[in-house]
Amino acid sequence: MVAKRNNKMLFGATAGILFLGVLAGCGDNGGSSGGSGGKVTLRMIESLTSPARTTVLNEMISKFEAANPNIKVELISPPFDQADNKIKTILGAKQTLDVLEVRDLTVSEFSNNGYLEPLNDYVKNWPDYATEVDVAKSVATLNDKLYFITNGMYQRQMFYRKDWFQEKGIPAPTNYQEMVDAAIKLTDPSKNRYGFSFRGGAGANGVPDTIIMNYNFDNIDHDDSTFLKDGKTMYSTPEAKQALELYVKLYKEGSPKDSINWGYQEQVQAFTSGVTGILLQDPDAIPALMEKMDVNTIGTAPMPKGPSGKAFTATGGGGWGITSYSKHKDEAFKLIAFLSSPEQNTYFAKKTALIPIHKSASEDPFFQTDMYKTLLLMASKPDEFVNLKANTKYPGTSQWGQVAMESGQSLLLGNVSVDDTLKKWDQFWADQRANLNK
């Protein structure tokens, strides 16, 4: 019963080349092909692409097409690092597109530009929506409008090398100071061994934002989590300076120097290849870890806490939406409903190591394994590990990663100070709020 209850709390608390060829054939501004009574072709694009994920998605689409012989689906799968920009290009030009993968990072920009069809009316007659967990609905909703059906959720945990920690006689870190101290102790450049899998390239803002948020734990506005209860940004406080100085120390004393340019792939590869000993990542890293490592050397632990003794955990996610200008919206939602059914979504979550969206999936034995147990633990202590909805309502959210990466690299290279970096970040978000309220 406890395990069952914890699982329910998890899911309740808690997201190239072919492309160019396809684009060449979709330069018109109309809808997808298919006249009345004829076969309809839906054009669909994914964002969080990988070859393995695309294979799974194509398999699911084939099942849909077999069950719906009057509908054909053309899946566009750009390289991951280019996908969101490709989607923006297509939407901006209103090139043919019916179904698109919307992320918590892009939903505000896409909806503000009128690219997305609200799905509120569609889900009224979709019985599977009732079994979605609340957090999956929340991730996909902005200003009471549902813009996509979440296809999986992300929540970070700590992966660490149990054998390295045992060699040094140190326990798994429970807070950020301990994590930095442990990373430094594990680091031995002469052995090409470093404590932390640092990410200074694309997606670099994840760690410093999380540390700063946790160092401001008691004053964070839970409804607008980049800001404090007094309306100032979280980057404006002495606690933010303390947190960012700790982040710089983590890089300089506990991480490989070239990690200043690492993205997701390099970060995970460094951990699986035995170069680094601590990795903060979402469950989608699990397949690579299990494939390339001795699982007996992998430990998992909750996300580190801040000085308050508590930690914010942010559940993110992406999912399937419909373009506002699609000429085949009913067929598009039929596809989305199929992909998002409890059976298909649980299958997709297993294959791609995501947290599934339906309550029933929590009872699946697959999600009882060691790799997921820390997620269960964090979810069972909601007062200690407090879930915050990602702050996605500002149009500048999608630009923040680039701004934070470039300015963060300058900081790590010693070209700018901690104070000046925080001023830049503070100004960026203050401007976002001011522009939103105009």
Tab-separated table of C-alpha atoms in Angstrom:
chain	number	residue	atom	x	y	z
A	1	MET	CA	0.000	0.000	0.000
A	2	VAL	CA	2.822	2.372	0.835
A	3	ALA	CA	4.505	1.755	-2.494
A	4	LYS	CA	1.220	2.179	-4.255
A	5	ARG	CA	0.485	5.391	-2.426
A	6	ASN	CA	3.962	6.724	-3.099
A	7	ASN	CA	3.623	5.959	-6.754
A	8	LYS	CA	0.382	7.836	-6.908
A	9	MET	CA	2.061	10.759	-5.184
A	10	LEU	CA	4.841	10.665	-7.752
A	11	PHE	CA	2.488	10.923	-10.598
A	12	GLY	CA	0.280	13.338	-8.776
A	13	ALA	CA	3.165	15.597	-7.801
A	14	THR	CA	5.002	15.544	-10.495
A	15	ALA	CA	7.703	16.441	-18.089
A	16	GLY	CA	18.243	16.717	-40.715
A	17	ILE	CA	18.538	15.778	-43.504
A	18	LEU	CA	15.227	14.160	-43.993
A	19	PHE	CA	13.766	17.305	-42.494
A	20	LEU	CA	15.181	19.462	-45.229
A	21	GLY	CA	13.701	17.179	-47.797
A	22	VAL	CA	10.328	17.342	-46.155
A	23	LEU	CA	10.455	21.095	-45.868
A	24	ALA	CA	11.219	21.344	-49.533
A	25	GLY	CA	7.890	19.727	-50.145
A	26	CYS	CA	5.864	21.842	-47.748
A	27	GLY	CA	6.377	25.365	-48.860
A	28	ASP	CA	2.687	26.005	-49.427
A	29	ASN	CA	0.611	27.917	-46.936
A	30	GLY	CA	-2.370	25.640	-46.920
A	31	GLY	CA	-3.355	22.686	-44.802
A	32	SER	CA	-2.419	19.074	-45.248
A	33	SER	CA	-3.416	17.121	-48.262
A	34	GLY	CA	-6.696	15.312	-48.526
A	35	GLY	CA	-9.996	16.338	-49.957
A	36	SER	CA	-13.480	15.450	-48.770
A	37	GLY	CA	-13.820	11.716	-48.597
A	38	GLY	CA	-10.152	11.212	-49.470
A	39	LYS	CA	-7.139	10.203	-47.470
A	40	VAL	CA	-5.866	12.882	-45.107
A	41	THR	CA	-2.163	13.422	-44.618
A	42	LEU	CA	-1.124	14.952	-41.319
A	43	ARG	CA	2.244	16.595	-41.009
A	44	MET	CA	3.749	16.280	-37.555
A	45	ILE	CA	7.045	17.501	-36.066
A	46	GLU	CA	8.843	16.449	-32.899
A	47	SER	CA	11.193	18.605	-30.828
A	48	LEU	CA	12.947	16.386	-28.279
A	49	THR	CA	14.388	14.155	-30.936
A	50	SER	CA	16.826	11.268	-30.779
A	51	PRO	CA	17.162	8.365	-33.204
A	52	ALA	CA	15.855	5.876	-30.637
A	53	ARG	CA	12.916	8.087	-29.675
A	54	THR	CA	11.968	8.672	-33.294
A	55	THR	CA	11.959	4.919	-33.884
A	56	VAL	CA	9.507	4.429	-31.022
A	57	LEU	CA	7.324	7.267	-32.248
A	58	ASN	CA	7.243	5.896	-35.785
A	59	GLU	CA	6.228	2.513	-34.400
A	60	MET	CA	3.306	4.100	-32.543
A	61	ILE	CA	2.299	6.107	-35.601
A	62	SER	CA	2.236	2.926	-37.685
A	63	LYS	CA	-0.253	1.433	-35.237
A	64	PHE	CA	-2.400	4.545	-35.529
A	65	GLU	CA	-2.327	4.427	-39.316
A	66	ALA	CA	-3.283	0.741	-39.275
A	67	ALA	CA	-6.295	1.571	-37.132
A	68	ASN	CA	-7.131	4.648	-39.214
A	69	PRO	CA	-6.459	3.771	-42.860
A	70	ASN	CA	-7.845	7.108	-44.063
A	71	ILE	CA	-5.121	9.041	-42.230
A	72	LYS	CA	-1.424	9.129	-43.129
A	73	VAL	CA	1.150	10.772	-40.870
A	74	GLU	CA	4.375	12.347	-42.084
A	75	LEU	CA	6.730	12.726	-39.119
A	76	ILE	CA	9.440	15.391	-39.261
A	77	SER	CA	12.366	14.762	-36.904
A	78	PRO	CA	15.008	17.513	-37.011
A	79	PRO	CA	18.239	17.117	-35.037
A	80	PHE	CA	17.579	17.956	-31.377
A	81	ASP	CA	19.768	21.044	-31.242
A	82	GLN	CA	17.966	22.553	-34.251
A	83	ALA	CA	14.433	21.324	-33.687
A	84	ASP	CA	12.833	24.248	-31.870
A	85	ASN	CA	14.275	26.773	-34.313
A	86	LYS	CA	12.965	24.670	-37.215
A	87	ILE	CA	9.541	24.565	-35.613
A	88	LYS	CA	9.575	28.350	-35.182
A	89	THR	CA	10.527	28.767	-38.841
A	90	ILE	CA	7.671	26.564	-39.993
A	91	LEU	CA	5.155	28.283	-37.736
A	92	GLY	CA	6.341	31.756	-38.692
A	93	ALA	CA	5.914	30.979	-42.379
A	94	LYS	CA	2.698	29.026	-41.747
A	95	GLN	CA	4.108	26.113	-43.672
A	96	THR	CA	2.017	22.997	-43.625
A	97	LEU	CA	1.957	21.510	-40.149
A	98	ASP	CA	-0.841	19.903	-38.159
A	99	VAL	CA	0.681	18.368	-35.021
A	100	LEU	CA	3.730	19.723	-33.233
A	101	GLU	CA	5.647	18.959	-30.076
A	102	VAL	CA	5.301	21.893	-27.696
A	103	ARG	CA	7.604	22.209	-24.692
A	104	ASP	CA	7.113	24.009	-21.409
A	105	LEU	CA	9.897	26.281	-22.667
A	106	THR	CA	8.120	27.176	-25.919
A	107	VAL	CA	4.421	27.154	-25.070
A	108	SER	CA	4.339	30.816	-24.058
A	109	GLU	CA	6.066	32.065	-27.219
A	110	PHE	CA	4.007	29.833	-29.519
A	111	SER	CA	0.674	30.672	-27.886
A	112	ASN	CA	1.392	34.409	-27.716
A	113	ASN	CA	2.053	34.366	-31.470
A	114	GLY	CA	-1.232	32.605	-32.105
A	115	TYR	CA	0.353	29.428	-33.447
A	116	LEU	CA	-1.442	26.978	-31.145
A	117	GLU	CA	-5.025	25.740	-31.079
A	118	PRO	CA	-6.407	25.521	-27.501
A	119	LEU	CA	-7.467	21.956	-26.772
A	120	ASN	CA	-9.972	22.614	-23.970
A	121	ASP	CA	-12.975	21.729	-26.132
A	122	TYR	CA	-11.299	18.641	-27.588
A	123	VAL	CA	-10.586	17.007	-24.225
A	124	LYS	CA	-14.198	17.401	-23.081
A	125	ASN	CA	-15.048	14.355	-25.181
A	126	TRP	CA	-11.802	12.465	-24.565
A	127	PRO	CA	-12.314	10.073	-21.610
A	128	ASP	CA	-8.580	9.426	-21.093
A	129	TYR	CA	-8.080	13.041	-20.033
A	130	ALA	CA	-9.762	12.202	-16.728
A	131	THR	CA	-6.959	9.792	-15.832
A	132	GLU	CA	-4.155	12.268	-16.443
A	133	VAL	CA	-2.341	13.389	-13.312
A	134	ASP	CA	-2.760	17.040	-12.381
A	135	VAL	CA	0.849	17.989	-12.955
A	136	ALA	CA	0.680	16.760	-16.562
A	137	LYS	CA	-2.317	19.004	-17.138
A	138	SER	CA	-0.646	21.906	-15.368
A	139	VAL	CA	2.534	21.682	-17.470
A	140	ALA	CA	0.449	21.995	-20.648
A	141	THR	CA	-1.818	24.805	-19.477
A	142	LEU	CA	-1.252	28.529	-19.742
A	143	ASN	CA	-3.815	31.109	-18.648
A	144	ASP	CA	-6.467	28.375	-18.318
A	145	LYS	CA	-5.945	27.234	-21.916
A	146	LEU	CA	-4.695	23.732	-22.596
A	147	TYR	CA	-2.192	23.958	-25.434
A	148	PHE	CA	-0.842	20.401	-25.598
A	149	ILE	CA	-1.322	16.903	-24.245
A	150	THR	CA	1.793	16.078	-22.269
A	151	ASN	CA	3.652	13.040	-23.606
A	152	GLY	CA	6.016	12.633	-20.656
A	153	MET	CA	7.385	14.485	-17.678
A	154	TYR	CA	10.865	15.236	-16.423
A	155	GLN	CA	12.128	15.558	-12.890
A	156	ARG	CA	15.792	15.617	-11.961
A	157	GLN	CA	17.550	13.451	-9.452
A	158	MET	CA	21.195	12.872	-8.557
A	159	PHE	CA	23.120	9.977	-10.103
A	160	TYR	CA	26.488	9.269	-8.524
A	161	ARG	CA	29.323	6.735	-8.662
A	162	LYS	CA	28.816	4.611	-5.573
A	163	ASP	CA	32.257	3.033	-5.924
A	164	TRP	CA	34.032	6.404	-6.070
A	165	PHE	CA	32.196	7.668	-3.008
A	166	GLN	CA	33.048	4.473	-1.126
A	167	GLU	CA	36.724	4.849	-2.058
A	168	LYS	CA	36.767	8.339	-0.547
A	169	GLY	CA	34.589	7.368	2.409
A	170	ILE	CA	32.038	10.082	1.797
A	171	PRO	CA	28.235	9.762	1.785
A	172	ALA	CA	25.959	10.890	-1.015
A	173	PRO	CA	25.489	14.676	-0.797
A	174	THR	CA	22.257	15.992	0.656
A	175	ASN	CA	22.749	19.688	-0.071
A	176	TYR	CA	24.589	21.880	-2.559
A	177	GLN	CA	27.514	22.679	-0.278
A	178	GLU	CA	28.066	18.954	0.316
A	179	MET	CA	27.788	18.292	-3.415
A	180	VAL	CA	30.475	20.840	-4.245
A	181	ASP	CA	32.719	19.558	-1.446
A	182	ALA	CA	32.266	15.973	-2.677
A	183	ALA	CA	32.989	16.960	-6.292
A	184	ILE	CA	36.259	18.568	-5.229
A	185	LYS	CA	37.284	15.510	-3.192
A	186	LEU	CA	36.564	13.209	-6.133
A	187	THR	CA	38.539	15.315	-8.602
A	188	ASP	CA	41.973	14.046	-9.627
A	189	PRO	CA	43.035	15.428	-13.033
A	190	SER	CA	46.056	13.076	-13.112
A	191	LYS	CA	43.565	10.200	-13.389
A	192	ASN	CA	41.219	12.156	-15.702
A	193	ARG	CA	38.687	11.897	-12.903
A	194	TYR	CA	36.423	14.792	-11.985
A	195	GLY	CA	33.651	15.150	-9.466
A	196	PHE	CA	30.858	16.786	-11.401
A	197	SER	CA	29.376	16.414	-14.879
A	198	PHE	CA	29.188	20.135	-15.549
A	199	ARG	CA	27.068	21.599	-18.340
A	200	GLY	CA	28.279	24.977	-19.527
A	201	GLY	CA	26.883	24.798	-23.083
A	202	ALA	CA	23.262	24.500	-24.212
A	203	GLY	CA	21.000	24.114	-21.185
A	204	ALA	CA	23.623	25.562	-18.849
A	205	ASN	CA	21.136	27.618	-16.841
A	206	GLY	CA	19.551	24.569	-15.180
A	207	VAL	CA	22.056	24.174	-12.341
A	208	PRO	CA	22.722	27.834	-11.416
A	209	ASP	CA	19.019	28.684	-11.608
A	210	THR	CA	18.189	25.771	-9.311
A	211	ILE	CA	20.893	26.615	-6.766
A	212	ILE	CA	19.871	30.280	-6.700
A	213	MET	CA	16.213	29.363	-6.315
A	214	ASN	CA	16.982	27.036	-3.414
A	215	TYR	CA	19.192	29.596	-1.699
A	216	ASN	CA	16.170	31.939	-1.825
A	217	PHE	CA	13.790	29.144	-0.779
A	218	ASP	CA	11.727	30.982	1.838
A	219	ASN	CA	11.135	34.056	-0.305
A	220	ILE	CA	10.317	32.503	-3.700
A	221	ASP	CA	6.897	33.358	-5.158
A	222	HIS	CA	5.439	29.923	-5.875
A	223	ASP	CA	3.156	31.370	-8.566
A	224	ASP	CA	5.994	33.140	-10.384
A	225	SER	CA	9.077	31.200	-9.399
A	226	THR	CA	11.775	33.403	-10.947
A	227	PHE	CA	10.602	36.154	-8.628
A	228	LEU	CA	10.442	36.728	-4.899
A	229	LYS	CA	7.326	37.476	-2.898
A	230	ASP	CA	8.270	41.178	-2.867
A	231	GLY	CA	8.328	41.301	-6.676
A	232	LYS	CA	12.101	41.432	-7.100
A	233	THR	CA	13.891	38.770	-9.122
A	234	MET	CA	15.630	35.904	-7.349
A	235	TYR	CA	18.929	37.139	-8.816
A	236	SER	CA	18.822	40.357	-6.793
A	237	THR	CA	19.641	38.982	-3.340
A	238	PRO	CA	22.791	38.309	-1.274
A	239	GLU	CA	21.704	34.657	-1.274
A	240	ALA	CA	21.904	34.641	-5.080
A	241	LYS	CA	25.506	35.849	-4.882
A	242	GLN	CA	26.349	33.122	-2.381
A	243	ALA	CA	24.760	30.509	-4.651
A	244	LEU	CA	26.484	31.720	-7.812
A	245	GLU	CA	29.876	31.807	-6.091
A	246	LEU	CA	29.308	28.158	-5.117
A	247	TYR	CA	28.443	27.368	-8.757
A	248	VAL	CA	31.698	28.944	-9.961
A	249	LYS	CA	33.633	26.917	-7.372
A	250	LEU	CA	31.933	23.751	-8.603
A	251	TYR	CA	33.227	24.397	-12.104
A	252	LYS	CA	36.714	25.591	-11.235
A	253	GLU	CA	37.576	22.973	-8.613
A	254	GLY	CA	35.335	19.980	-9.318
A	255	SER	CA	34.664	19.803	-13.049
A	256	PRO	CA	36.575	19.279	-16.329
A	257	LYS	CA	37.671	22.574	-17.880
A	258	ASP	CA	36.237	21.711	-21.295
A	259	SER	CA	32.826	21.129	-19.720
A	260	ILE	CA	32.261	24.859	-20.116
A	261	ASN	CA	31.041	23.945	-23.608
A	262	TRP	CA	29.258	20.677	-22.778
A	263	GLY	CA	25.610	20.085	-23.545
A	264	TYR	CA	23.405	17.167	-22.555
A	265	GLN	CA	25.169	14.499	-24.613
A	266	GLU	CA	28.671	15.379	-23.393
A	267	GLN	CA	27.491	15.659	-19.810
A	268	VAL	CA	25.940	12.190	-19.800
A	269	GLN	CA	28.799	10.652	-21.783
A	270	ALA	CA	31.346	11.930	-19.260
A	271	PHE	CA	29.460	10.139	-16.488
A	272	THR	CA	28.957	6.888	-18.392
A	273	SER	CA	32.605	6.797	-19.548
A	274	GLY	CA	34.024	7.183	-16.034
A	275	VAL	CA	35.284	10.753	-16.295
A	276	THR	CA	32.842	12.298	-13.799
A	277	GLY	CA	31.235	11.069	-10.586
A	278	ILE	CA	28.062	13.153	-10.086
A	279	LEU	CA	25.311	13.816	-12.615
A	280	LEU	CA	22.117	15.804	-12.086
A	281	GLN	CA	19.691	14.694	-14.767
A	282	ASP	CA	16.172	13.747	-15.749
A	283	PRO	CA	15.106	10.106	-16.091
A	284	ASP	CA	15.698	10.192	-19.842
A	285	ALA	CA	19.382	9.653	-19.047
A	286	ILE	CA	18.633	6.260	-17.479
A	287	PRO	CA	18.774	4.145	-20.676
A	288	ALA	CA	22.280	5.370	-21.492
A	289	LEU	CA	23.465	4.741	-17.940
A	290	MET	CA	22.047	1.217	-17.866
A	291	GLU	CA	23.431	0.395	-21.290
A	292	LYS	CA	26.977	1.672	-20.793
A	293	MET	CA	27.682	1.227	-17.075
A	294	ASP	CA	27.792	-1.477	-14.436
A	295	VAL	CA	24.509	-0.683	-12.693
A	296	ASN	CA	26.046	-1.756	-9.376
A	297	THR	CA	28.267	1.327	-9.520
A	298	ILE	CA	25.345	3.752	-9.960
A	299	GLY	CA	23.679	5.340	-6.971
A	300	THR	CA	20.695	7.666	-7.005
A	301	ALA	CA	19.888	10.361	-4.454
A	302	PRO	CA	17.363	13.178	-4.115
A	303	MET	CA	18.139	16.585	-5.530
A	304	PRO	CA	20.365	18.606	-3.173
A	305	LYS	CA	18.711	20.975	-0.724
A	306	GLY	CA	19.503	24.595	0.003
A	307	PRO	CA	20.335	26.183	3.359
A	308	SER	CA	16.659	25.946	4.387
A	309	GLY	CA	16.886	22.152	4.495
A	310	LYS	CA	14.353	21.882	1.683
A	311	ALA	CA	14.537	21.675	-2.096
A	312	PHE	CA	12.418	22.878	-4.943
A	313	THR	CA	11.809	20.268	-7.613
A	314	ALA	CA	10.495	21.426	-10.955
A	315	THR	CA	8.534	19.066	-13.141
A	316	GLY	CA	8.801	19.873	-16.810
A	317	GLY	CA	7.484	18.290	-19.929
A	318	GLY	CA	6.522	18.484	-23.575
A	319	GLY	CA	3.638	17.139	-25.573
A	320	TRP	CA	1.509	17.187	-28.659
A	321	GLY	CA	-0.359	20.288	-29.803
A	322	ILE	CA	-2.259	21.362	-32.919
A	323	THR	CA	-1.419	24.364	-35.091
A	324	SER	CA	-4.055	27.071	-35.143
A	325	TYR	CA	-4.072	26.994	-38.941
A	326	SER	CA	-4.349	23.246	-39.468
A	327	LYS	CA	-7.131	22.247	-41.855
A	328	HIS	CA	-7.458	18.837	-40.219
A	329	LYS	CA	-7.780	19.568	-36.538
A	330	ASP	CA	-10.190	16.718	-35.792
A	331	GLU	CA	-7.866	14.196	-37.407
A	332	ALA	CA	-4.913	15.796	-35.635
A	333	PHE	CA	-6.563	15.379	-32.244
A	334	LYS	CA	-7.501	11.824	-33.113
A	335	LEU	CA	-3.782	11.137	-33.561
A	336	ILE	CA	-2.900	12.932	-30.314
A	337	ALA	CA	-5.577	11.027	-28.388
A	338	PHE	CA	-4.178	7.737	-29.680
A	339	LEU	CA	-0.582	8.589	-28.784
A	340	SER	CA	-1.697	9.852	-25.369
A	341	SER	CA	-3.844	6.888	-24.338
A	342	PRO	CA	-2.768	5.094	-21.128
A	343	GLU	CA	-1.456	2.136	-23.127
A	344	GLN	CA	0.505	4.118	-25.696
A	345	ASN	CA	1.795	6.774	-23.313
A	346	THR	CA	3.023	4.221	-20.780
A	347	TYR	CA	4.807	2.380	-23.595
A	348	PHE	CA	6.351	5.654	-24.807
A	349	ALA	CA	7.439	6.562	-21.258
A	350	LYS	CA	9.108	3.183	-20.747
A	351	LYS	CA	10.970	3.357	-24.042
A	352	THR	CA	12.106	6.953	-23.577
A	353	ALA	CA	12.560	6.912	-19.774
A	354	LEU	CA	10.028	9.604	-19.026
A	355	ILE	CA	7.472	9.811	-16.254
A	356	PRO	CA	4.112	8.780	-17.773
A	357	ILE	CA	1.040	10.989	-17.545
A	358	HIS	CA	-1.703	8.575	-16.448
A	359	LYS	CA	-2.362	7.525	-12.860
A	360	SER	CA	-2.618	3.857	-13.825
A	361	ALA	CA	1.012	3.767	-14.986
A	362	SER	CA	2.245	4.263	-11.428
A	363	GLU	CA	1.350	0.635	-10.652
A	364	ASP	CA	3.489	-0.729	-13.485
A	365	PRO	CA	6.396	-2.843	-12.114
A	366	PHE	CA	8.747	-1.085	-14.523
A	367	PHE	CA	8.582	2.055	-12.423
A	368	GLN	CA	9.437	0.157	-9.217
A	369	THR	CA	13.116	-0.288	-10.178
A	370	ASP	CA	16.095	1.300	-8.361
A	371	MET	CA	16.538	3.965	-11.034
A	372	TYR	CA	13.110	5.379	-10.242
A	373	LYS	CA	13.032	4.833	-6.475
A	374	THR	CA	14.536	8.230	-5.650
A	375	LEU	CA	11.792	9.911	-7.659
A	376	LEU	CA	9.310	7.989	-5.549
A	377	LEU	CA	11.113	9.060	-2.387
A	378	MET	CA	11.063	12.743	-3.306
A	379	ALA	CA	7.419	12.532	-4.249
A	380	SER	CA	6.580	10.922	-0.921
A	381	LYS	CA	7.940	13.985	0.921
A	382	PRO	CA	6.176	16.942	-0.720
A	383	ASP	CA	6.879	19.243	2.237
A	384	GLU	CA	10.617	18.549	1.964
A	385	PHE	CA	10.858	18.402	-1.839
A	386	VAL	CA	8.469	21.091	-2.986
A	387	ASN	CA	7.299	20.895	-6.575
A	388	LEU	CA	7.155	24.151	-8.501
A	389	LYS	CA	5.627	24.611	-11.918
A	390	ALA	CA	8.240	25.826	-14.365
A	391	ASN	CA	7.869	29.534	-15.003
A	392	THR	CA	6.859	29.495	-18.651
A	393	LYS	CA	4.477	32.407	-18.992
A	394	TYR	CA	7.070	34.928	-20.166
A	395	PRO	CA	7.770	35.080	-23.913
A	396	GLY	CA	11.472	35.497	-23.103
A	397	THR	CA	11.608	32.102	-21.423
A	398	SER	CA	12.816	30.508	-24.639
A	399	GLN	CA	15.647	33.065	-24.957
A	400	TRP	CA	16.788	32.742	-21.360
A	401	GLY	CA	18.868	29.625	-21.991
A	402	GLN	CA	21.014	31.401	-24.578
A	403	VAL	CA	21.417	34.532	-22.450
A	404	ALA	CA	22.337	32.533	-19.353
A	405	MET	CA	24.734	30.285	-21.251
A	406	GLU	CA	26.695	33.116	-22.885
A	407	SER	CA	26.911	35.279	-19.781
A	408	GLY	CA	27.591	32.224	-17.616
A	409	GLN	CA	30.551	31.219	-19.784
A	410	SER	CA	31.982	34.722	-19.493
A	411	LEU	CA	31.653	34.418	-15.730
A	412	LEU	CA	33.352	31.024	-15.598
A	413	LEU	CA	36.207	32.287	-17.776
A	414	GLY	CA	36.749	35.180	-15.393
A	415	ASN	CA	35.799	37.866	-17.890
A	416	VAL	CA	32.992	39.270	-15.738
A	417	SER	CA	32.271	39.241	-12.024
A	418	VAL	CA	29.562	37.421	-10.101
A	419	ASP	CA	27.976	40.782	-9.261
A	420	ASP	CA	27.839	41.914	-12.897
A	421	THR	CA	26.460	38.556	-14.032
A	422	LEU	CA	23.675	38.717	-11.469
A	423	LYS	CA	22.869	42.291	-12.516
A	424	LYS	CA	22.487	41.123	-16.120
A	425	TRP	CA	20.235	38.223	-15.132
A	426	ASP	CA	18.219	40.428	-12.778
A	427	GLN	CA	17.660	42.995	-15.541
A	428	PHE	CA	16.610	40.321	-18.066
A	429	TRP	CA	13.807	39.054	-15.845
A	430	ALA	CA	12.781	42.482	-14.581
A	431	ASP	CA	12.320	43.479	-18.230
A	432	GLN	CA	10.302	40.313	-18.874
A	433	ARG	CA	7.849	41.170	-16.109
A	434	ALA	CA	7.626	44.813	-17.147
A	435	ASN	CA	6.910	43.902	-20.774
A	436	LEU	CA	4.337	41.294	-19.766
A	437	ASN	CA	2.391	43.837	-17.771
A	438	LYS	CA	2.264	46.430	-20.578
